[in-house]
mmCIF file with all atom_site columns, C-alpha atoms and ligand atoms in Angstrom:
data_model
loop_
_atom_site.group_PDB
_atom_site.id
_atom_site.type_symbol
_atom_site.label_atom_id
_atom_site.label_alt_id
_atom_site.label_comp_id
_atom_site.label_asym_id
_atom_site.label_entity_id
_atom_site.label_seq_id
_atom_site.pdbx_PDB_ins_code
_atom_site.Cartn_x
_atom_site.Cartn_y
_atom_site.Cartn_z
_atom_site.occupancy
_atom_site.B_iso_or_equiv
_atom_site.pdbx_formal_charge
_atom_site.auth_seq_id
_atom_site.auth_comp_id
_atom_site.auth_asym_id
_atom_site.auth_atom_id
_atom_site.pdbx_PDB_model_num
ATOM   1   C CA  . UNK A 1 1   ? 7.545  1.618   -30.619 1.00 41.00 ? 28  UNK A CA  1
ATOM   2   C CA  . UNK A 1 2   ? 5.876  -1.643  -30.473 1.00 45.00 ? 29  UNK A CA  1
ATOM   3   C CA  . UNK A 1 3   ? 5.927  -4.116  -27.537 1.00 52.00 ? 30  UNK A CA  1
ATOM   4   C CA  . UNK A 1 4   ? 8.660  -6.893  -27.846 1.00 53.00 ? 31  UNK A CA  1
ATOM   5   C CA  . UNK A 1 5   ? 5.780  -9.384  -27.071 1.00 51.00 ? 32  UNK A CA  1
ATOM   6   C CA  . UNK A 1 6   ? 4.021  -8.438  -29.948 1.00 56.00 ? 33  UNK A CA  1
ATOM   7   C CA  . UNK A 1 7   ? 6.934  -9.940  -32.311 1.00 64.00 ? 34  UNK A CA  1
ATOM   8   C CA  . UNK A 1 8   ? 7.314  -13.081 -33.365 1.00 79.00 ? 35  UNK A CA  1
ATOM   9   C CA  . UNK A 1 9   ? 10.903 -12.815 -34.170 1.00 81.00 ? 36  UNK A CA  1
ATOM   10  C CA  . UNK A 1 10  ? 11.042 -14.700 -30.812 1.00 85.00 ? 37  UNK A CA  1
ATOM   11  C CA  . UNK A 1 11  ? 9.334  -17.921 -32.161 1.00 85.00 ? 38  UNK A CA  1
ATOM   12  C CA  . UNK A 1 12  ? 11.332 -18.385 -35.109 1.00 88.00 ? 39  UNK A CA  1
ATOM   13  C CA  . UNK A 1 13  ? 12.817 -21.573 -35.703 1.00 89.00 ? 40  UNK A CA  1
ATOM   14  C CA  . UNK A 1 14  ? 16.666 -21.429 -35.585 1.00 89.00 ? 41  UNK A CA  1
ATOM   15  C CA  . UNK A 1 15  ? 17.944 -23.879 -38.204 1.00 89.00 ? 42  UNK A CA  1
ATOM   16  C CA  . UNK A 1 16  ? 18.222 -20.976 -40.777 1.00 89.00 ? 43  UNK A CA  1
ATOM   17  C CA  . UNK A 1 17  ? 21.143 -19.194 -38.062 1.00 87.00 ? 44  UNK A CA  1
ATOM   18  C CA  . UNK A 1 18  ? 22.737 -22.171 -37.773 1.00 96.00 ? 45  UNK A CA  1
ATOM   19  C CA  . UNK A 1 19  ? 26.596 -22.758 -39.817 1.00 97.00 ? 46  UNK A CA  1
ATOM   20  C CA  . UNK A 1 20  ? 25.736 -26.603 -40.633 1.00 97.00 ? 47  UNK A CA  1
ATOM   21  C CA  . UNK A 1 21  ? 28.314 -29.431 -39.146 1.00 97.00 ? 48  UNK A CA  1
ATOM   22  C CA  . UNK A 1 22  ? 30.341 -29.733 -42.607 1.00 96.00 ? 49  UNK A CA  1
ATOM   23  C CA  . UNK A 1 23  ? 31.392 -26.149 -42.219 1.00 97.00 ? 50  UNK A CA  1
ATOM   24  C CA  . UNK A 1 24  ? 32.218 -26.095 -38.361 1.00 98.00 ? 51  UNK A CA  1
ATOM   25  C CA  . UNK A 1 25  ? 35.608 -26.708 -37.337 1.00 98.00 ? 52  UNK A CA  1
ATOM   26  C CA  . UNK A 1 26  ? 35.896 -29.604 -34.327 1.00 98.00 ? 53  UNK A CA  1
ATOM   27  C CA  . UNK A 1 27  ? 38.596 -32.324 -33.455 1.00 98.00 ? 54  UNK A CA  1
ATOM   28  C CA  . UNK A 1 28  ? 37.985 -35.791 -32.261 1.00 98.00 ? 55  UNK A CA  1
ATOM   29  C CA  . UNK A 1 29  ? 38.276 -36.625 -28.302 1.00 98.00 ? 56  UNK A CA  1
ATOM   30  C CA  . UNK A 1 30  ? 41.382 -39.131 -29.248 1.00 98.00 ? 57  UNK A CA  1
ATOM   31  C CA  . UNK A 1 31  ? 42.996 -36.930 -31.027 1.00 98.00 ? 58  UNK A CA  1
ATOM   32  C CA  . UNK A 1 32  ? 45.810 -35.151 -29.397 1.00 98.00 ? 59  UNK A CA  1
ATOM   33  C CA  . UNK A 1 33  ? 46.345 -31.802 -27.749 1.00 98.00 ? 60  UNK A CA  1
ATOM   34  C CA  . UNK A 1 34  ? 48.840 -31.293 -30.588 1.00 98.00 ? 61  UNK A CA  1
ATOM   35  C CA  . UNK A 1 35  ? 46.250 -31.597 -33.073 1.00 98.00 ? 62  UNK A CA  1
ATOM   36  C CA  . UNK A 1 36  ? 43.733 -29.603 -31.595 1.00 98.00 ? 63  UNK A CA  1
ATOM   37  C CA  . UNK A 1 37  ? 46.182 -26.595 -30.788 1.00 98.00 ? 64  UNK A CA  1
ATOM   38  C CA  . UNK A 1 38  ? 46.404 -26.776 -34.529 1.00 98.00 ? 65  UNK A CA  1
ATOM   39  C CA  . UNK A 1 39  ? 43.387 -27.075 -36.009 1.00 98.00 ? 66  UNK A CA  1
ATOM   40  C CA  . UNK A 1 40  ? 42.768 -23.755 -33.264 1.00 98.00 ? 67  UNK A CA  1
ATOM   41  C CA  . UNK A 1 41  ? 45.680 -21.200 -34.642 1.00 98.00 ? 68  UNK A CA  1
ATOM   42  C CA  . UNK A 1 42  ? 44.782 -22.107 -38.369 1.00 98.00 ? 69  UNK A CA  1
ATOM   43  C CA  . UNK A 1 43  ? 40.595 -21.764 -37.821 1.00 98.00 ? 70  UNK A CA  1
ATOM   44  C CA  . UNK A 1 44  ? 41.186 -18.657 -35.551 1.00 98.00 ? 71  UNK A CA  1
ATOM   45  C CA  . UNK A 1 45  ? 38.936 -19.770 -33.379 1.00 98.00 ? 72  UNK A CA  1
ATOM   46  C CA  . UNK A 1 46  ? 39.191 -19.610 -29.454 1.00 98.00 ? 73  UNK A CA  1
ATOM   47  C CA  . UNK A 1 47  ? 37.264 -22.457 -29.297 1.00 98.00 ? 74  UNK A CA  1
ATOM   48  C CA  . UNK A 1 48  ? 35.621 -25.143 -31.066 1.00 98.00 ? 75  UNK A CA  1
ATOM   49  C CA  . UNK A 1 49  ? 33.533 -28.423 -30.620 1.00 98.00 ? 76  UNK A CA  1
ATOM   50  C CA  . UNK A 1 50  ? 34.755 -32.299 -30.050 1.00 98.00 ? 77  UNK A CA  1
ATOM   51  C CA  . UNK A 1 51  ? 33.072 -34.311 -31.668 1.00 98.00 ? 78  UNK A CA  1
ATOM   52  C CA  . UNK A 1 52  ? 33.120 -38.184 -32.568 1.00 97.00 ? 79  UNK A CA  1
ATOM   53  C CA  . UNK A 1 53  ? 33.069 -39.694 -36.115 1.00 95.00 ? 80  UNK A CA  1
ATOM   54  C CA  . UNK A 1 54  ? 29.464 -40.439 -35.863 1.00 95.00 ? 81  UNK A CA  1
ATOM   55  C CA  . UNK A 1 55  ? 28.945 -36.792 -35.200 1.00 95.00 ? 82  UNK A CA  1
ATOM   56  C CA  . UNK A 1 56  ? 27.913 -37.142 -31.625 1.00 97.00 ? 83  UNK A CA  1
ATOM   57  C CA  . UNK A 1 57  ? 28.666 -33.853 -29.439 1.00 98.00 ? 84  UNK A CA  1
ATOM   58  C CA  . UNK A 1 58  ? 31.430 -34.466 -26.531 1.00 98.00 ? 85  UNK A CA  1
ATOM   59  C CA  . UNK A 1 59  ? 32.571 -31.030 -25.701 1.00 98.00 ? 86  UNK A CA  1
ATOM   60  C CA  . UNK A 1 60  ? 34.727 -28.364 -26.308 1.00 98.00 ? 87  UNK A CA  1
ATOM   61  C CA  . UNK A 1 61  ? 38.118 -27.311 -26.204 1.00 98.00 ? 88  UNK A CA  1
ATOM   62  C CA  . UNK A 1 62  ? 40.141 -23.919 -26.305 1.00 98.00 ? 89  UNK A CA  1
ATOM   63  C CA  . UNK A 1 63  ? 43.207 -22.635 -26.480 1.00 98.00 ? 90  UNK A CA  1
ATOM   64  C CA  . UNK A 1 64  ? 43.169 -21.857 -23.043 1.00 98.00 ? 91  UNK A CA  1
ATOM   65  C CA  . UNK A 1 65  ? 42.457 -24.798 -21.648 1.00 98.00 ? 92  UNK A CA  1
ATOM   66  C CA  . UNK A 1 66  ? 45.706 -26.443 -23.747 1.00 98.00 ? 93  UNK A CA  1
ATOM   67  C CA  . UNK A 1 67  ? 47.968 -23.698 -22.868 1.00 98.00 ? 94  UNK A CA  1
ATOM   68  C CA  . UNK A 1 68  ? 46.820 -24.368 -19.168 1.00 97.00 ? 95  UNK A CA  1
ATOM   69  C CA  . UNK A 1 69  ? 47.268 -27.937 -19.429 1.00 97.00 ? 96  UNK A CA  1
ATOM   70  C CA  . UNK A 1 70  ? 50.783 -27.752 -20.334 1.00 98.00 ? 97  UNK A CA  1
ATOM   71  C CA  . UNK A 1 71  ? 51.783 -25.492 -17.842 1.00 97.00 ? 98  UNK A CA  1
ATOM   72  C CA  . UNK A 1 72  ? 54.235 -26.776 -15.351 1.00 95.00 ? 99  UNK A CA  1
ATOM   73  C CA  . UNK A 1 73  ? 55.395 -25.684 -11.833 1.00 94.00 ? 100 UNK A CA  1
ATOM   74  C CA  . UNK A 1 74  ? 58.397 -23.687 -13.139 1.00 95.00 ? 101 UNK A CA  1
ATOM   75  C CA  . UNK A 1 75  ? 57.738 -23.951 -16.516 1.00 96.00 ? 102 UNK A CA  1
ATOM   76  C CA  . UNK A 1 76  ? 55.705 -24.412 -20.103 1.00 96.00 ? 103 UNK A CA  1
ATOM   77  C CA  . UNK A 1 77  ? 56.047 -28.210 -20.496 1.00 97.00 ? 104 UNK A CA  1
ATOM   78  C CA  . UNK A 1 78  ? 55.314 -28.715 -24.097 1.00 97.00 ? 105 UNK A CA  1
ATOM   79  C CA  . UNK A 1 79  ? 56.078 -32.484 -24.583 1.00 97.00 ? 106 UNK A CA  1
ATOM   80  C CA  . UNK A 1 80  ? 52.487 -32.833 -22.821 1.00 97.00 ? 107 UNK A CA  1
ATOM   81  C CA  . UNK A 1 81  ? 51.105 -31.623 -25.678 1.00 98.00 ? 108 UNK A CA  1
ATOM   82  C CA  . UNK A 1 82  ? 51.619 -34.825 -27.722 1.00 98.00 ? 109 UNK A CA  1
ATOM   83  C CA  . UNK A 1 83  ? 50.753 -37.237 -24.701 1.00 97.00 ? 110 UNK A CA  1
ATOM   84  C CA  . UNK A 1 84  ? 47.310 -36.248 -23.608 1.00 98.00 ? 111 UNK A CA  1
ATOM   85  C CA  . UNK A 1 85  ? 44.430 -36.228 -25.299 1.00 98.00 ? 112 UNK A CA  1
ATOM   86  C CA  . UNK A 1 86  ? 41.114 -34.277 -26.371 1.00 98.00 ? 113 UNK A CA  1
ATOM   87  C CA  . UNK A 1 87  ? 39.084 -35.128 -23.803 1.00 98.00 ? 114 UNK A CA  1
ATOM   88  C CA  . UNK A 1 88  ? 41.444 -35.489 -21.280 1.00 98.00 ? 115 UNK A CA  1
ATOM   89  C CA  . UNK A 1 89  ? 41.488 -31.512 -21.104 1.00 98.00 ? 116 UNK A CA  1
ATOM   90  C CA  . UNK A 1 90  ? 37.929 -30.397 -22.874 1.00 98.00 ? 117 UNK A CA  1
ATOM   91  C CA  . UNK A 1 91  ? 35.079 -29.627 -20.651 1.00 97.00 ? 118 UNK A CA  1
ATOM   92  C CA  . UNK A 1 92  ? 31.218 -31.275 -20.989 1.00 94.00 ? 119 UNK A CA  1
ATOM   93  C CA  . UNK A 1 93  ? 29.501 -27.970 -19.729 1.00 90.00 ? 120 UNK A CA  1
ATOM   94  C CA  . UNK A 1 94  ? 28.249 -26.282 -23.076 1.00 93.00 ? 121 UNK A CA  1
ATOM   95  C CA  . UNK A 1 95  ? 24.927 -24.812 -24.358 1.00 96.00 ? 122 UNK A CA  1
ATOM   96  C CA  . UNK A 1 96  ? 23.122 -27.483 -26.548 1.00 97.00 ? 123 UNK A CA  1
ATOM   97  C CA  . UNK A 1 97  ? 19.432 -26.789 -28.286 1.00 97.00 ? 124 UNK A CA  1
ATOM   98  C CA  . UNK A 1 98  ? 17.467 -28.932 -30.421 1.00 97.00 ? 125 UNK A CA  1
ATOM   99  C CA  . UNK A 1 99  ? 17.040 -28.141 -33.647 1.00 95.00 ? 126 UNK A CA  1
ATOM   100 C CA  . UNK A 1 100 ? 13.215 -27.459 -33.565 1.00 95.00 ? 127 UNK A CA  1
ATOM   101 C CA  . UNK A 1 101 ? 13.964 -25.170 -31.016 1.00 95.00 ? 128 UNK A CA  1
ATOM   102 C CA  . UNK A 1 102 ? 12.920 -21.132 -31.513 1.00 94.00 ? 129 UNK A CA  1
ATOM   103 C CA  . UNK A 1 103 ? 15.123 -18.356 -32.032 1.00 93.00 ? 130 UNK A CA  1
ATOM   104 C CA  . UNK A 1 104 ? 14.260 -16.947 -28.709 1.00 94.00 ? 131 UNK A CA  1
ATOM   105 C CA  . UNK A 1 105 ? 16.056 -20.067 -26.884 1.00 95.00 ? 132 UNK A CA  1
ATOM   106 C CA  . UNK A 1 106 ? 19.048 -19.689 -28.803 1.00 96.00 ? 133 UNK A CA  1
ATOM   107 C CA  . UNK A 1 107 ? 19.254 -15.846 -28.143 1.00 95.00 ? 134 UNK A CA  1
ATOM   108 C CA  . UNK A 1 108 ? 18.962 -16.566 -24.140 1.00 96.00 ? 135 UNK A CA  1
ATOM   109 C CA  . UNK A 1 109 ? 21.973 -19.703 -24.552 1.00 97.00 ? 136 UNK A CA  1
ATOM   110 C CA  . UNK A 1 110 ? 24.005 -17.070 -26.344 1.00 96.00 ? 137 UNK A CA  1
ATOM   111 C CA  . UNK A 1 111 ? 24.253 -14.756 -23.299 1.00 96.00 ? 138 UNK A CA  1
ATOM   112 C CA  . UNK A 1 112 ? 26.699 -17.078 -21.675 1.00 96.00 ? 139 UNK A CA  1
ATOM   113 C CA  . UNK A 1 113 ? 28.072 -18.444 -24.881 1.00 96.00 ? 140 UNK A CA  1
ATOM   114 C CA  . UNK A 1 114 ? 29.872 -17.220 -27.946 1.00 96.00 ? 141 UNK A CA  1
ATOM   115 C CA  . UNK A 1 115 ? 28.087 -20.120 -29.735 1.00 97.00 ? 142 UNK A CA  1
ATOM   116 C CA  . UNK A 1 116 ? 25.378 -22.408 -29.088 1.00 98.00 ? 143 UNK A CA  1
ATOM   117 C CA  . UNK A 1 117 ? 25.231 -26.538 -30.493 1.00 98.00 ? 144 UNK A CA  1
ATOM   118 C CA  . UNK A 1 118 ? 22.404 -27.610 -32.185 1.00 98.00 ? 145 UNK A CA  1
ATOM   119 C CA  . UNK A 1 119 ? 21.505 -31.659 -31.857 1.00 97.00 ? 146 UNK A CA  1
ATOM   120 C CA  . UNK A 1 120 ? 18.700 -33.389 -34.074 1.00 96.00 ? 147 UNK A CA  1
ATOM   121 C CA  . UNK A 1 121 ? 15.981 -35.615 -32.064 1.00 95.00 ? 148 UNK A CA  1
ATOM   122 C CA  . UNK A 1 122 ? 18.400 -38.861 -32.382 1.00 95.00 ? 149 UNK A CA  1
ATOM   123 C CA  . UNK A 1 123 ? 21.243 -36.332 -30.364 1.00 95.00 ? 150 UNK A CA  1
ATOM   124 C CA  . UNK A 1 124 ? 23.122 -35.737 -33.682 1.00 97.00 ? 151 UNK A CA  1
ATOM   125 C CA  . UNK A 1 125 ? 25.295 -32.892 -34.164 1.00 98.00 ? 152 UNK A CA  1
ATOM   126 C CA  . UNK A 1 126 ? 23.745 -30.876 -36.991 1.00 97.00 ? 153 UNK A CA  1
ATOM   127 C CA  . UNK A 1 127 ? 25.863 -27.338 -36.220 1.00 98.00 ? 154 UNK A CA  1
ATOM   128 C CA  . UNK A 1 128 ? 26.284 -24.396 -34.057 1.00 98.00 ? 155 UNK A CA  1
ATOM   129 C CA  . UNK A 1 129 ? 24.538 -21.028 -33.911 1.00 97.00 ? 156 UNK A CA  1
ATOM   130 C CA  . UNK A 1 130 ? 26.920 -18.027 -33.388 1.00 98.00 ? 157 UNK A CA  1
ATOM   131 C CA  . UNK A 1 131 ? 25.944 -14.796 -31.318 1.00 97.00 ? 158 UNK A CA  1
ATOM   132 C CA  . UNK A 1 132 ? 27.171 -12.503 -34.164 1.00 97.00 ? 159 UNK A CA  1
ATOM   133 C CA  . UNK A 1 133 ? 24.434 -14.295 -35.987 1.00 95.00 ? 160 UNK A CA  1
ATOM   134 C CA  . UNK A 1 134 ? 21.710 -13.983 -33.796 1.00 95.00 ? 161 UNK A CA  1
ATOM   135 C CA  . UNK A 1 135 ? 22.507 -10.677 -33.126 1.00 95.00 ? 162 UNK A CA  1
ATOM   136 C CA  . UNK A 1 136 ? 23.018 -8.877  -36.520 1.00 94.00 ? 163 UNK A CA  1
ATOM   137 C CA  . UNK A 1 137 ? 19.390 -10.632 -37.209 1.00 91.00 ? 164 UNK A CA  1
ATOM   138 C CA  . UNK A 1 138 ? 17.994 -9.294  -34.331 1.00 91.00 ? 165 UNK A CA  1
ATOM   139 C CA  . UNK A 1 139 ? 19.529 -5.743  -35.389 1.00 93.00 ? 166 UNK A CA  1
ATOM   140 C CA  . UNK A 1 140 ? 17.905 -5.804  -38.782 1.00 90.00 ? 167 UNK A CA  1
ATOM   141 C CA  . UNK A 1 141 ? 14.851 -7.199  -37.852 1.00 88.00 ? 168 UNK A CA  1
ATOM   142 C CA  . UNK A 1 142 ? 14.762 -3.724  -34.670 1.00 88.00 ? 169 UNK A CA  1
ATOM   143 C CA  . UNK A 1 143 ? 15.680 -1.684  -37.281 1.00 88.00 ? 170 UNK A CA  1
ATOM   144 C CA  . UNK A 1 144 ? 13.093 -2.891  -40.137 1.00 85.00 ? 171 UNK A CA  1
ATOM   145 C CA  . UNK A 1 145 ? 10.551 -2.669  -37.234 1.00 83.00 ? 172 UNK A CA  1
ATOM   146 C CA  . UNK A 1 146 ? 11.352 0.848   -36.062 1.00 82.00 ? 173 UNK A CA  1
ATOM   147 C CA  . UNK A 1 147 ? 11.054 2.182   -39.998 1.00 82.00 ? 174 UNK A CA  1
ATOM   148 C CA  . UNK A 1 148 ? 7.327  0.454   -40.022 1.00 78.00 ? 175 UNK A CA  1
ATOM   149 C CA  . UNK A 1 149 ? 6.292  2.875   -36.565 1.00 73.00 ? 176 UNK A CA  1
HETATM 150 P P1  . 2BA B 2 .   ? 35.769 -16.835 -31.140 1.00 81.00 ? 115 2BA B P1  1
HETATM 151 O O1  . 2BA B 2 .   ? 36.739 -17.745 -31.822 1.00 81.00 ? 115 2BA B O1  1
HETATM 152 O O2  . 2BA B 2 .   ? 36.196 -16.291 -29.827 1.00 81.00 ? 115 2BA B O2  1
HETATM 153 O O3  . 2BA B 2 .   ? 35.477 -15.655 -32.136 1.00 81.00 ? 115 2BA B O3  1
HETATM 154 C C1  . 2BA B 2 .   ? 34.854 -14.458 -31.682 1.00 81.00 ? 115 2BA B C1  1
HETATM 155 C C2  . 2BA B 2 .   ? 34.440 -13.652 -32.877 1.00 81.00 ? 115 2BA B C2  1
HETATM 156 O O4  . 2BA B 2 .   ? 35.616 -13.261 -33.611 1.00 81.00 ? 115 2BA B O4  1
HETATM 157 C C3  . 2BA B 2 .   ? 33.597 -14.470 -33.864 1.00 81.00 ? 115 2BA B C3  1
HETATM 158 O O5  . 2BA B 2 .   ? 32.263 -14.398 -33.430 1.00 81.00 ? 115 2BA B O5  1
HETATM 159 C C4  . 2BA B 2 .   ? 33.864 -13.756 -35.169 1.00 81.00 ? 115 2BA B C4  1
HETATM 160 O O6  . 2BA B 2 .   ? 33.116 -12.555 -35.232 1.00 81.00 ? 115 2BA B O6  1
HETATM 161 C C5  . 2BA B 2 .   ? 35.334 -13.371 -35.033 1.00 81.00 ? 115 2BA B C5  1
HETATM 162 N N1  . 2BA B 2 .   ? 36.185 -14.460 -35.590 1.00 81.00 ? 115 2BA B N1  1
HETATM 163 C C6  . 2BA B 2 .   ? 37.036 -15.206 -34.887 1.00 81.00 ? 115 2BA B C6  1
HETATM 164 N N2  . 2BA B 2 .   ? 37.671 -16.082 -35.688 1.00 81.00 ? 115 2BA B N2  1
HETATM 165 C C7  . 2BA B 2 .   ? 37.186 -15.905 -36.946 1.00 81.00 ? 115 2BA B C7  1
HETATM 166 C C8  . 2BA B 2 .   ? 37.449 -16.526 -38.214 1.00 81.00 ? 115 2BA B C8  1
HETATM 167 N N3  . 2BA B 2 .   ? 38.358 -17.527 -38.398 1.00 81.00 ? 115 2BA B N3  1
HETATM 168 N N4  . 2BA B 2 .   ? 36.740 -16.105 -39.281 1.00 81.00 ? 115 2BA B N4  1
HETATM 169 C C9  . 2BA B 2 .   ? 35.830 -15.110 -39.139 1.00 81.00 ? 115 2BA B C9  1
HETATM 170 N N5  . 2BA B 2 .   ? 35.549 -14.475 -37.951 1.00 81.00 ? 115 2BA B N5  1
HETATM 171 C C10 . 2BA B 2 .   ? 36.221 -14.865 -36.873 1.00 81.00 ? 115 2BA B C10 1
HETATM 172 P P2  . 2BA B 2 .   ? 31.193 -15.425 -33.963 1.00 81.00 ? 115 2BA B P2  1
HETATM 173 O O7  . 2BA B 2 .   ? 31.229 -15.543 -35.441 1.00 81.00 ? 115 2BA B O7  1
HETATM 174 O O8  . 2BA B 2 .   ? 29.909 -15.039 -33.313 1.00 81.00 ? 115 2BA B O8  1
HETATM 175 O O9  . 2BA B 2 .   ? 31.639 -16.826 -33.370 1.00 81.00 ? 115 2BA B O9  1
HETATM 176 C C11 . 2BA B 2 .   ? 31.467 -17.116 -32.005 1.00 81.00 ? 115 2BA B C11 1
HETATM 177 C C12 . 2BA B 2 .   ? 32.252 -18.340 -31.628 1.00 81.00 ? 115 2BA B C12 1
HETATM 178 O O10 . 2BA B 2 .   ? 31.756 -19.473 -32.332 1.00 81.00 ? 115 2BA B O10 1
HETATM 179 C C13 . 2BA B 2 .   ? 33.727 -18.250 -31.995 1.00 81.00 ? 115 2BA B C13 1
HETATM 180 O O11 . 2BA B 2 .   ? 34.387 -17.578 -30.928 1.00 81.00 ? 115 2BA B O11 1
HETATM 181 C C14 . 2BA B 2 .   ? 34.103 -19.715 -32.126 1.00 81.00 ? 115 2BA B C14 1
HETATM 182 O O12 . 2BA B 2 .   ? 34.368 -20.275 -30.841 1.00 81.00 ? 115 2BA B O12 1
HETATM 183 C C15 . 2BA B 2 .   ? 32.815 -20.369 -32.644 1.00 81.00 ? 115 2BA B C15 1
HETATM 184 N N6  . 2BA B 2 .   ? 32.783 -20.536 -34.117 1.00 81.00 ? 115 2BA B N6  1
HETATM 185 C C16 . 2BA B 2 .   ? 32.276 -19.682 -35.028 1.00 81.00 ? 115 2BA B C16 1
HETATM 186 N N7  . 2BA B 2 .   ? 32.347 -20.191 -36.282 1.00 81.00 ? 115 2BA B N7  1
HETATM 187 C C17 . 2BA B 2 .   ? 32.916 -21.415 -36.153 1.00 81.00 ? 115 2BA B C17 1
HETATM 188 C C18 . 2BA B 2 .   ? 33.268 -22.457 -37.092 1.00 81.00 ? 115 2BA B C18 1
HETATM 189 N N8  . 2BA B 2 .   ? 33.034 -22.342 -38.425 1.00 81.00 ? 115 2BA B N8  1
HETATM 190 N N9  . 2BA B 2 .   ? 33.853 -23.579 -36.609 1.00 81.00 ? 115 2BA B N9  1
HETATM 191 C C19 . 2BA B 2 .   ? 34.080 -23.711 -35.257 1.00 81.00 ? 115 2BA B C19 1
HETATM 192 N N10 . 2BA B 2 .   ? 33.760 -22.784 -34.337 1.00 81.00 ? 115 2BA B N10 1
HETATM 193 C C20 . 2BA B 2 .   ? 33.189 -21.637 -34.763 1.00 81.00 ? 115 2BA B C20 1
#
């Protein structure tokens, strides 16, 4: 079988991986937990990006982090959920690329992360790469390779 380093599946530029902003499902920072427990159960997503209306990245929130926000010494404390905020409760820590960045920086990102933002040069958001993605490509692309040997 070949080398890895003789493939330049590594080099490829990411944008055609990537599920463009319009299609991604994010909340606002202001909006409220409320909301973005919402916008969670009906995307079935575990967790999704925050972003502002010009489209600039803030973080992300989960379901876990709401459900652990509104939990109280002896008990769930639900009323919270309409009196704090997005970014009151997401965290800043995510993966972020560029997107003139290559397929084999995505693929190292998406170790550590379900899903990986990608920002234009003026720090737009333009999207997200998934790992499913990246991954099924990278299986077609082994297996196309390993017919060729
Ligand atoms: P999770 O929500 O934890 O989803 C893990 C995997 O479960 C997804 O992997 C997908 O294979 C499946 N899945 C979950 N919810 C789904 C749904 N509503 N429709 C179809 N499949 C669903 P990936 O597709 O690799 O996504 C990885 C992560 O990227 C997701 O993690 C989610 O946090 C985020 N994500 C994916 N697509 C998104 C979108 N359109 N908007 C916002 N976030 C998205």
């Amino acid at each position: 079988m070949q080398k890895l380093d003789d493939w330049n599946i590594l080099d490829n530029k990411i944008t055609p991986f990537m599920i463009p902003a319009e299609k991604v499902a994010h909340v606002h920072p202001d909006n409220t937990l409320e909301h973005a427990l919402l916008v969670l159960i009906k995307s079935g997503y575990t967790a999704i990006p925050v972003l502002d209306t010009s489209f600039k990245l803030h973080g992300l929130i989960s379901k876990a982090q709401i459900l652990d926000s509104i939990l109280g010494l002896e008990r769930i404390e639900p009323e919270r959920l309409q009196n704090t905020k997005v970014d009151g409760v997401m965290t800043s820590s995510l993966a972020c690329i560029n997107d003139s960045d290559t397929f084999e920086r995505a693929l190292s990102y998406s170790i550590n992360h379900p899903f990986v933002c990608v920002e234009n040069s003026d720090g737009e958001f333009m999207g997200i790469i998934t790992r499913s993605k990246l991954l099924a490509y990278l299986n077609g692309y082994l297996h196309e390779s390993r017919k060729k040997t």
